Amino acid sequence: MIELKNVSRHFGNTIAVDGVNLTIETGEVCVLVGSSGCGKSTTLRMINRLLPYSAGEILVDGEDITTMNPEQLRLNMGYVIQGTGLFPHWTVARNIAMVPTLLNWPRERINARVDELMTLLDLDPSAHANKYPQQLSGGQAQRVGVARALAADPNILLMDEPFGALDAITRENLQLEMLRIQKQVRKTTVFVTHDIDEALKLATRIAVMDQGRIIQHDTPENILRHPASDFVENLIGKQDRGLKLMSLRPVRDLMANHTEPRQSEPGEHVLREEDSVRLALSVMLWQDLRQVAVFNAQEQETGVITRERIIQEGV
Ligand SMILES: Nc1ncnc2c1ncn2[C@@H]1O[C@H](COP(=O)(O)OP(=O)(O)OP(=O)(O)O)[C@@H](O)[C@H]1O
């Protein structure tokens, strides 16, 4: 658990962070969102002591971070930044192995961990381990950045606009990847972005910041349903809130289940139980269908979702 208690940071006359109180529970993804200059990165960088704070207290698992050795603290906090920060003259494998090497892990254990992480991040070790960062695409380099942050299995992951420089498709892929990995490794994560859709997609809870303060801290659903101020309402967009809520809801919630799973041929656009209601509606509108079959991970048809149900249910 990470707790910020009345934390402030000034740069000369600029108040970058202004009396922030924030509790991030173990295993949750807290997304700090807000416009440029509102204090997101400063908040993040105080948590791993890259920046000192001017006032307040930050506790990790109940312990004041200023009483901890900063290097030790950072070894337990993976840090991913935009543009990766990979060492250009080191191979991918060596970059990922950086922290385990610092920790003097035996060579075989390091090699096994590098392989394991590359596989977890969908990077073929035999194809990429010996490449240099400039030989990778932006998305691949960002995956290496995430692998490096996870290398020594830290409890905490700090991510500062990690996907900010990527094109929309690569970005979406990495977001999905992150959700998948998070299910497996469950790190307490603080993630900075200025993109509200990214925040809605990834967060357990979102902290909306404005001018150094947190003006709302809640689940994506509650932020969409009950924005605390005009500022938050404008940030989430007034017109398409319904669609955004549909994005948060899995098909599983609204489908009609068959009594028994069926073996049937999935069509071109397979709909899964965990896909969003928004995707289901989009598929139906695009293909002019009134209902679509839904499949589970074992490729069995487990039910159907209908347009009617979605419209009836609202959001
Ligand atoms: N090293 C610094 N020296 C002086 N002012 C700074 C410094 N770092 C940040 N600031 C100021 O503090 C405020 C908050 O900056 P911060 O980088 O935390 O914002 P941000 O929300 O992360 O913005 P962005 O999304 O653009 O990265 C800004 O007004 C910024 O100009």
Tab-separated table of C-alpha atoms and ligand atoms in Angstrom:
chain	number	residue	atom	x	y	z
A	1	MET	CA	0.000	0.000	0.000
A	2	ILE	CA	1.181	3.521	-0.810
A	3	GLU	CA	-0.088	6.487	1.207
A	4	LEU	CA	0.486	10.143	0.424
A	5	LYS	CA	-0.428	12.387	3.333
A	6	ASN	CA	-0.753	16.076	2.672
A	7	VAL	CA	2.170	15.990	0.261
A	8	SER	CA	3.308	19.194	-1.432
A	9	ARG	CA	6.130	20.122	-3.751
A	10	HIS	CA	7.171	23.612	-4.747
A	11	PHE	CA	9.594	24.645	-7.469
A	12	GLY	CA	10.452	28.231	-6.520
A	13	ASN	CA	7.106	30.009	-6.625
A	14	THR	CA	5.383	27.234	-8.554
A	15	ILE	CA	3.258	24.886	-6.470
A	16	ALA	CA	3.527	21.676	-8.511
A	17	VAL	CA	1.774	19.451	-5.962
A	18	ASP	CA	-0.502	20.971	-3.370
A	19	GLY	CA	-1.472	19.003	-0.257
A	20	VAL	CA	-2.175	15.686	-1.940
A	21	ASN	CA	-3.806	12.909	0.075
A	22	LEU	CA	-3.978	9.600	-1.742
A	23	THR	CA	-4.087	5.948	-0.719
A	24	ILE	CA	-3.212	3.286	-3.272
A	25	GLU	CA	-4.200	-0.159	-2.087
A	26	THR	CA	-1.981	-3.184	-2.645
A	27	GLY	CA	-2.531	-4.703	-6.090
A	28	GLU	CA	-4.587	-1.849	-7.512
A	29	VAL	CA	-3.815	0.297	-10.535
A	30	CYS	CA	-4.154	3.960	-9.618
A	31	VAL	CA	-4.137	6.216	-12.674
A	32	LEU	CA	-3.215	9.868	-12.212
A	33	VAL	CA	-4.908	11.831	-14.946
A	34	GLY	CA	-5.118	15.525	-15.722
A	35	SER	CA	-3.923	18.164	-18.131
A	36	SER	CA	-0.313	19.036	-18.784
A	37	GLY	CA	1.475	20.601	-15.829
A	38	CYS	CA	-1.089	19.562	-13.191
A	39	GLY	CA	1.541	17.725	-11.126
A	40	LYS	CA	1.169	14.065	-12.160
A	41	SER	CA	4.826	13.303	-12.891
A	42	THR	CA	6.011	15.230	-9.857
A	43	THR	CA	3.675	13.147	-7.677
A	44	LEU	CA	4.973	9.934	-9.217
A	45	ARG	CA	8.615	10.899	-8.891
A	46	MET	CA	8.239	11.709	-5.222
A	47	ILE	CA	7.051	8.161	-4.550
A	48	ASN	CA	10.398	6.654	-5.602
A	49	ARG	CA	12.321	9.616	-4.191
A	50	LEU	CA	13.604	10.826	-7.520
A	51	LEU	CA	12.279	14.129	-6.186
A	52	PRO	CA	12.131	15.186	-2.551
A	53	TYR	CA	8.864	16.695	-1.303
A	54	SER	CA	8.520	20.037	0.396
A	55	ALA	CA	5.914	18.949	2.942
A	56	GLY	CA	3.872	15.943	4.027
A	57	GLU	CA	4.579	12.259	4.276
A	58	ILE	CA	4.729	9.262	1.940
A	59	LEU	CA	4.397	5.779	3.399
A	60	VAL	CA	4.944	2.437	1.676
A	61	ASP	CA	3.391	-0.438	3.586
A	62	GLY	CA	3.208	1.856	6.579
A	63	GLU	CA	6.856	2.889	6.460
A	64	ASP	CA	7.953	6.486	5.871
A	65	ILE	CA	10.001	6.443	2.658
A	66	THR	CA	12.440	9.073	3.911
A	67	THR	CA	13.651	6.550	6.492
A	68	MET	CA	14.468	4.020	3.740
A	69	ASN	CA	17.615	3.791	1.687
A	70	PRO	CA	16.665	5.396	-1.686
A	71	GLU	CA	18.463	2.733	-3.767
A	72	GLN	CA	16.780	-0.048	-1.832
A	73	LEU	CA	13.436	1.708	-2.219
A	74	ARG	CA	13.878	2.006	-6.002
A	75	LEU	CA	14.850	-1.644	-6.365
A	76	ASN	CA	11.399	-2.469	-5.066
A	77	MET	CA	9.721	-0.053	-7.480
A	78	GLY	CA	9.807	-0.731	-11.214
A	79	TYR	CA	9.827	2.538	-13.139
A	80	VAL	CA	8.707	2.891	-16.746
A	81	ILE	CA	8.920	6.185	-18.597
A	82	GLN	CA	7.890	7.471	-21.995
A	83	GLY	CA	10.627	6.803	-24.535
A	84	THR	CA	11.755	3.810	-22.432
A	85	GLY	CA	15.077	5.135	-21.053
A	86	LEU	CA	16.794	1.972	-22.305
A	87	PHE	CA	20.579	2.022	-22.549
A	88	PRO	CA	21.265	2.267	-26.299
A	89	HIS	CA	24.590	0.388	-26.218
A	90	TRP	CA	23.210	-2.547	-24.235
A	91	THR	CA	21.332	-5.413	-25.814
A	92	VAL	CA	17.696	-6.009	-24.960
A	93	ALA	CA	18.678	-8.903	-22.676
A	94	ARG	CA	21.230	-6.809	-20.817
A	95	ASN	CA	18.785	-3.943	-20.404
A	96	ILE	CA	16.168	-6.269	-18.916
A	97	ALA	CA	18.800	-7.884	-16.698
A	98	MET	CA	19.950	-4.570	-15.247
A	99	VAL	CA	18.383	-4.789	-11.776
A	100	PRO	CA	18.906	-8.562	-11.262
A	101	THR	CA	22.564	-7.978	-12.200
A	102	LEU	CA	22.814	-5.182	-9.635
A	103	LEU	CA	21.328	-7.588	-7.119
A	104	ASN	CA	24.011	-10.169	-7.993
A	105	TRP	CA	21.624	-12.884	-9.068
A	106	PRO	CA	23.398	-15.968	-10.479
A	107	ARG	CA	23.781	-15.825	-14.276
A	108	GLU	CA	21.441	-18.781	-14.979
A	109	ARG	CA	18.692	-17.239	-12.893
A	110	ILE	CA	19.093	-13.930	-14.754
A	111	ASN	CA	18.976	-15.637	-18.151
A	112	ALA	CA	15.886	-17.594	-17.183
A	113	ARG	CA	14.191	-14.422	-15.905
A	114	VAL	CA	14.995	-12.503	-19.104
A	115	ASP	CA	13.487	-15.306	-21.175
A	116	GLU	CA	10.436	-15.506	-18.944
A	117	LEU	CA	9.770	-11.766	-19.109
A	118	MET	CA	10.313	-11.486	-22.837
A	119	THR	CA	7.824	-14.284	-23.330
A	120	LEU	CA	5.364	-12.651	-20.919
A	121	LEU	CA	5.597	-9.455	-22.979
A	122	ASP	CA	5.198	-11.269	-26.263
A	123	LEU	CA	8.776	-10.690	-27.442
A	124	ASP	CA	10.423	-13.768	-28.905
A	125	PRO	CA	13.738	-14.113	-26.982
A	126	SER	CA	15.511	-15.872	-29.853
A	127	ALA	CA	14.594	-13.037	-32.235
A	128	HIS	CA	15.099	-10.011	-29.988
A	129	ALA	CA	17.306	-10.732	-26.950
A	130	ASN	CA	20.524	-9.752	-28.718
A	131	LYS	CA	19.190	-6.711	-30.531
A	132	TYR	CA	19.957	-3.145	-29.525
A	133	PRO	CA	17.121	-0.743	-28.635
A	134	GLN	CA	17.405	1.199	-31.909
A	135	GLN	CA	16.739	-2.044	-33.807
A	136	LEU	CA	13.295	-2.337	-32.200
A	137	SER	CA	9.983	-0.715	-33.080
A	138	GLY	CA	8.570	1.804	-30.606
A	139	GLY	CA	6.107	-0.747	-29.254
A	140	GLN	CA	8.763	-3.433	-28.847
A	141	ALA	CA	11.087	-0.993	-27.064
A	142	GLN	CA	8.279	-0.033	-24.713
A	143	ARG	CA	7.657	-3.721	-23.953
A	144	VAL	CA	11.356	-4.074	-23.105
A	145	GLY	CA	10.976	-1.069	-20.787
A	146	VAL	CA	8.116	-2.811	-18.989
A	147	ALA	CA	10.057	-6.110	-18.847
A	148	ARG	CA	13.015	-4.290	-17.329
A	149	ALA	CA	10.804	-2.688	-14.687
A	150	LEU	CA	9.362	-6.082	-13.738
A	151	ALA	CA	12.714	-7.907	-13.760
A	152	ALA	CA	13.409	-8.193	-10.051
A	153	ASP	CA	9.726	-8.720	-9.279
A	154	PRO	CA	9.174	-5.408	-7.468
A	155	ASN	CA	5.983	-4.952	-5.474
A	156	ILE	CA	5.324	-1.570	-6.996
A	157	LEU	CA	5.270	-0.343	-10.579
A	158	LEU	CA	5.466	3.363	-11.417
A	159	MET	CA	4.601	4.200	-15.023
A	160	ASP	CA	4.928	7.736	-16.394
A	161	GLU	CA	3.075	8.101	-19.723
A	162	PRO	CA	4.620	4.783	-20.816
A	163	PHE	CA	2.584	4.532	-24.017
A	164	GLY	CA	2.418	8.270	-24.768
A	165	ALA	CA	4.730	8.236	-27.785
A	166	LEU	CA	3.151	5.269	-29.556
A	167	ASP	CA	0.683	5.201	-32.432
A	168	ALA	CA	-2.942	4.446	-31.545
A	169	ILE	CA	-2.900	0.769	-32.529
A	170	THR	CA	0.355	-0.093	-30.757
A	171	ARG	CA	-0.858	1.845	-27.762
A	172	GLU	CA	-4.107	-0.087	-27.614
A	173	ASN	CA	-2.210	-3.387	-27.918
A	174	LEU	CA	0.078	-2.473	-25.053
A	175	GLN	CA	-2.860	-1.395	-22.905
A	176	LEU	CA	-4.479	-4.793	-23.452
A	177	GLU	CA	-1.140	-6.432	-22.734
A	178	MET	CA	-0.852	-4.500	-19.520
A	179	LEU	CA	-4.310	-5.623	-18.398
A	180	ARG	CA	-3.361	-9.223	-19.147
A	181	ILE	CA	-0.032	-8.990	-17.306
A	182	GLN	CA	-1.619	-7.197	-14.380
A	183	LYS	CA	-4.019	-10.125	-13.970
A	184	GLN	CA	-1.021	-12.450	-13.701
A	185	VAL	CA	1.395	-10.444	-11.575
A	186	ARG	CA	-0.867	-7.976	-9.660
A	187	LYS	CA	1.546	-5.144	-8.952
A	188	THR	CA	0.537	-2.075	-6.999
A	189	THR	CA	0.733	0.363	-9.891
A	190	VAL	CA	0.714	4.129	-10.219
A	191	PHE	CA	0.207	5.107	-13.849
A	192	VAL	CA	0.378	8.651	-15.202
A	193	THR	CA	-1.459	9.706	-18.335
A	194	HIS	CA	-3.258	12.715	-19.752
A	195	ASP	CA	-5.516	10.414	-21.781
A	196	ILE	CA	-8.830	9.838	-19.981
A	197	ASP	CA	-9.714	6.845	-22.177
A	198	GLU	CA	-6.448	5.164	-21.200
A	199	ALA	CA	-7.233	5.937	-17.559
A	200	LEU	CA	-10.763	4.493	-17.820
A	201	LYS	CA	-9.439	1.362	-19.462
A	202	LEU	CA	-6.586	0.585	-17.063
A	203	ALA	CA	-7.531	1.954	-13.670
A	204	THR	CA	-8.888	0.287	-10.598
A	205	ARG	CA	-9.242	3.855	-9.365
A	206	ILE	CA	-8.546	7.151	-11.066
A	207	ALA	CA	-7.144	10.233	-9.345
A	208	VAL	CA	-8.060	13.325	-11.354
A	209	MET	CA	-5.568	16.144	-10.788
A	210	ASP	CA	-5.845	19.838	-11.479
A	211	GLN	CA	-3.348	22.498	-10.468
A	212	GLY	CA	-1.462	20.238	-8.097
A	213	ARG	CA	-4.552	18.922	-6.314
A	214	ILE	CA	-6.572	15.755	-6.489
A	215	ILE	CA	-10.108	16.777	-7.247
A	216	GLN	CA	-11.656	13.322	-7.508
A	217	HIS	CA	-10.422	9.836	-6.628
A	218	ASP	CA	-12.790	7.031	-7.517
A	219	THR	CA	-13.463	4.013	-9.722
A	220	PRO	CA	-13.821	4.598	-13.482
A	221	GLU	CA	-17.540	3.854	-13.247
A	222	ASN	CA	-18.145	6.347	-10.440
A	223	ILE	CA	-16.073	9.012	-12.174
A	224	LEU	CA	-18.243	8.583	-15.284
A	225	ARG	CA	-21.523	8.423	-13.369
A	226	HIS	CA	-20.816	11.080	-10.776
A	227	PRO	CA	-18.151	13.543	-11.929
A	228	ALA	CA	-17.297	15.738	-8.931
A	229	SER	CA	-17.059	19.004	-10.851
A	230	ASP	CA	-17.389	20.674	-14.247
A	231	PHE	CA	-13.673	20.118	-14.698
A	232	VAL	CA	-14.060	16.341	-14.370
A	233	GLU	CA	-17.188	16.382	-16.514
A	234	ASN	CA	-15.310	18.160	-19.296
A	235	LEU	CA	-12.364	15.791	-18.944
A	236	ILE	CA	-14.517	12.694	-19.434
A	237	GLY	CA	-16.514	14.308	-22.252
A	238	LYS	CA	-20.203	15.083	-21.785
A	239	GLN	CA	-21.584	13.565	-24.966
A	240	ASP	CA	-20.145	10.068	-25.093
A	241	ARG	CA	-20.304	9.133	-21.430
A	242	GLY	CA	-22.822	6.399	-22.216
A	243	LEU	CA	-20.447	4.786	-24.684
A	244	LYS	CA	-17.596	5.007	-22.196
A	245	LEU	CA	-19.705	3.281	-19.559
A	246	MET	CA	-20.507	0.580	-22.117
A	247	SER	CA	-16.756	0.103	-22.592
A	248	LEU	CA	-16.394	-0.741	-18.901
A	249	ARG	CA	-19.136	-3.353	-18.894
A	250	PRO	CA	-18.331	-6.909	-20.016
A	251	VAL	CA	-20.696	-8.779	-22.341
A	252	ARG	CA	-20.901	-11.435	-19.599
A	253	ASP	CA	-23.129	-9.034	-17.586
A	254	LEU	CA	-25.823	-8.714	-20.238
A	255	MET	CA	-25.719	-11.949	-22.217
A	256	ALA	CA	-28.371	-14.649	-22.046
A	257	ASN	CA	-26.591	-17.874	-21.135
A	258	HIS	CA	-27.320	-21.182	-22.842
A	259	THR	CA	-28.160	-23.948	-20.400
A	260	GLU	CA	-25.128	-25.879	-21.708
A	261	PRO	CA	-22.096	-24.579	-23.621
A	262	ARG	CA	-22.376	-25.439	-27.320
A	263	GLN	CA	-19.844	-26.380	-29.932
A	264	SER	CA	-20.351	-24.061	-32.872
A	265	GLU	CA	-18.285	-22.348	-35.496
A	266	PRO	CA	-17.256	-18.835	-34.365
A	267	GLY	CA	-17.906	-16.301	-37.121
A	268	GLU	CA	-15.432	-13.784	-38.441
A	269	HIS	CA	-15.865	-11.434	-35.463
A	270	VAL	CA	-15.825	-13.614	-32.392
A	271	LEU	CA	-17.341	-12.033	-29.336
A	272	ARG	CA	-15.960	-13.138	-25.966
A	273	GLU	CA	-17.582	-12.998	-22.564
A	274	GLU	CA	-15.007	-10.459	-21.406
A	275	ASP	CA	-15.400	-8.169	-24.423
A	276	SER	CA	-17.173	-4.894	-23.758
A	277	VAL	CA	-20.852	-4.242	-24.351
A	278	ARG	CA	-19.709	-1.351	-26.520
A	279	LEU	CA	-17.852	-3.752	-28.814
A	280	ALA	CA	-20.897	-6.028	-28.949
A	281	LEU	CA	-23.124	-3.144	-30.006
A	282	SER	CA	-20.590	-1.975	-32.549
A	283	VAL	CA	-20.392	-5.463	-34.116
A	284	MET	CA	-24.186	-5.652	-34.296
A	285	LEU	CA	-24.552	-2.225	-35.875
A	286	TRP	CA	-21.762	-2.844	-38.351
A	287	GLN	CA	-23.057	-6.231	-39.441
A	288	ASP	CA	-26.697	-5.307	-39.062
A	289	LEU	CA	-27.394	-8.121	-36.590
A	290	ARG	CA	-29.953	-8.226	-33.803
A	291	GLN	CA	-27.913	-10.655	-31.732
A	292	VAL	CA	-24.439	-12.168	-31.607
A	293	ALA	CA	-23.185	-15.450	-30.161
A	294	VAL	CA	-20.738	-15.210	-27.262
A	295	PHE	CA	-17.804	-17.591	-26.720
A	296	ASN	CA	-15.698	-18.509	-23.719
A	297	ALA	CA	-11.919	-19.009	-23.645
A	298	GLN	CA	-12.388	-22.682	-24.557
A	299	GLU	CA	-14.035	-21.673	-27.847
A	300	GLN	CA	-17.446	-22.879	-26.695
A	301	GLU	CA	-20.548	-20.847	-27.405
A	302	THR	CA	-21.941	-19.970	-23.983
A	303	GLY	CA	-24.788	-17.598	-24.861
A	304	VAL	CA	-26.004	-14.689	-26.944
A	305	ILE	CA	-26.203	-10.959	-26.484
A	306	THR	CA	-29.001	-8.996	-28.129
A	307	ARG	CA	-29.308	-5.400	-29.229
A	308	GLU	CA	-32.607	-5.187	-27.411
A	309	ARG	CA	-31.099	-6.149	-24.079
A	310	ILE	CA	-28.343	-3.579	-24.424
A	311	ILE	CA	-30.813	-0.808	-25.263
A	312	GLN	CA	-33.256	-1.903	-22.528
A	313	GLU	CA	-30.571	-2.096	-19.911
A	314	GLY	CA	-29.076	1.281	-20.771
A	315	VAL	CA	-25.875	1.947	-18.905
B	1	LIG	N1	12.291	20.666	-12.266
B	1	LIG	C1	11.336	21.618	-12.287
B	1	LIG	N2	11.644	22.915	-12.091
B	1	LIG	C2	10.676	23.845	-12.083
B	1	LIG	N3	9.370	23.607	-12.271
B	1	LIG	C3	9.008	22.339	-12.468
B	1	LIG	C4	9.966	21.270	-12.487
B	1	LIG	N4	9.315	20.109	-12.706
B	1	LIG	C5	8.008	20.432	-12.812
B	1	LIG	N5	7.825	21.765	-12.669
B	1	LIG	C6	6.536	22.473	-12.727
B	1	LIG	O1	5.637	21.822	-11.847
B	1	LIG	C7	4.348	21.730	-12.412
B	1	LIG	C8	3.910	20.272	-12.473
B	1	LIG	O2	4.747	19.561	-13.394
B	1	LIG	P1	4.572	18.005	-13.702
B	1	LIG	O3	5.659	17.633	-14.643
B	1	LIG	O4	4.445	17.267	-12.453
B	1	LIG	O5	3.173	18.013	-14.448
B	1	LIG	P2	2.490	16.866	-15.306
B	1	LIG	O6	1.073	16.866	-14.895
B	1	LIG	O7	3.247	15.605	-15.174
B	1	LIG	O8	2.631	17.453	-16.768
B	1	LIG	P3	2.894	16.683	-18.167
B	1	LIG	O9	1.671	15.869	-18.437
B	1	LIG	O10	3.045	17.816	-19.137
B	1	LIG	O11	4.132	15.884	-17.989
B	1	LIG	C9	4.425	22.407	-13.763
B	1	LIG	O12	3.995	23.744	-13.618
B	1	LIG	C10	5.880	22.360	-14.100
B	1	LIG	O13	6.244	23.444	-14.925
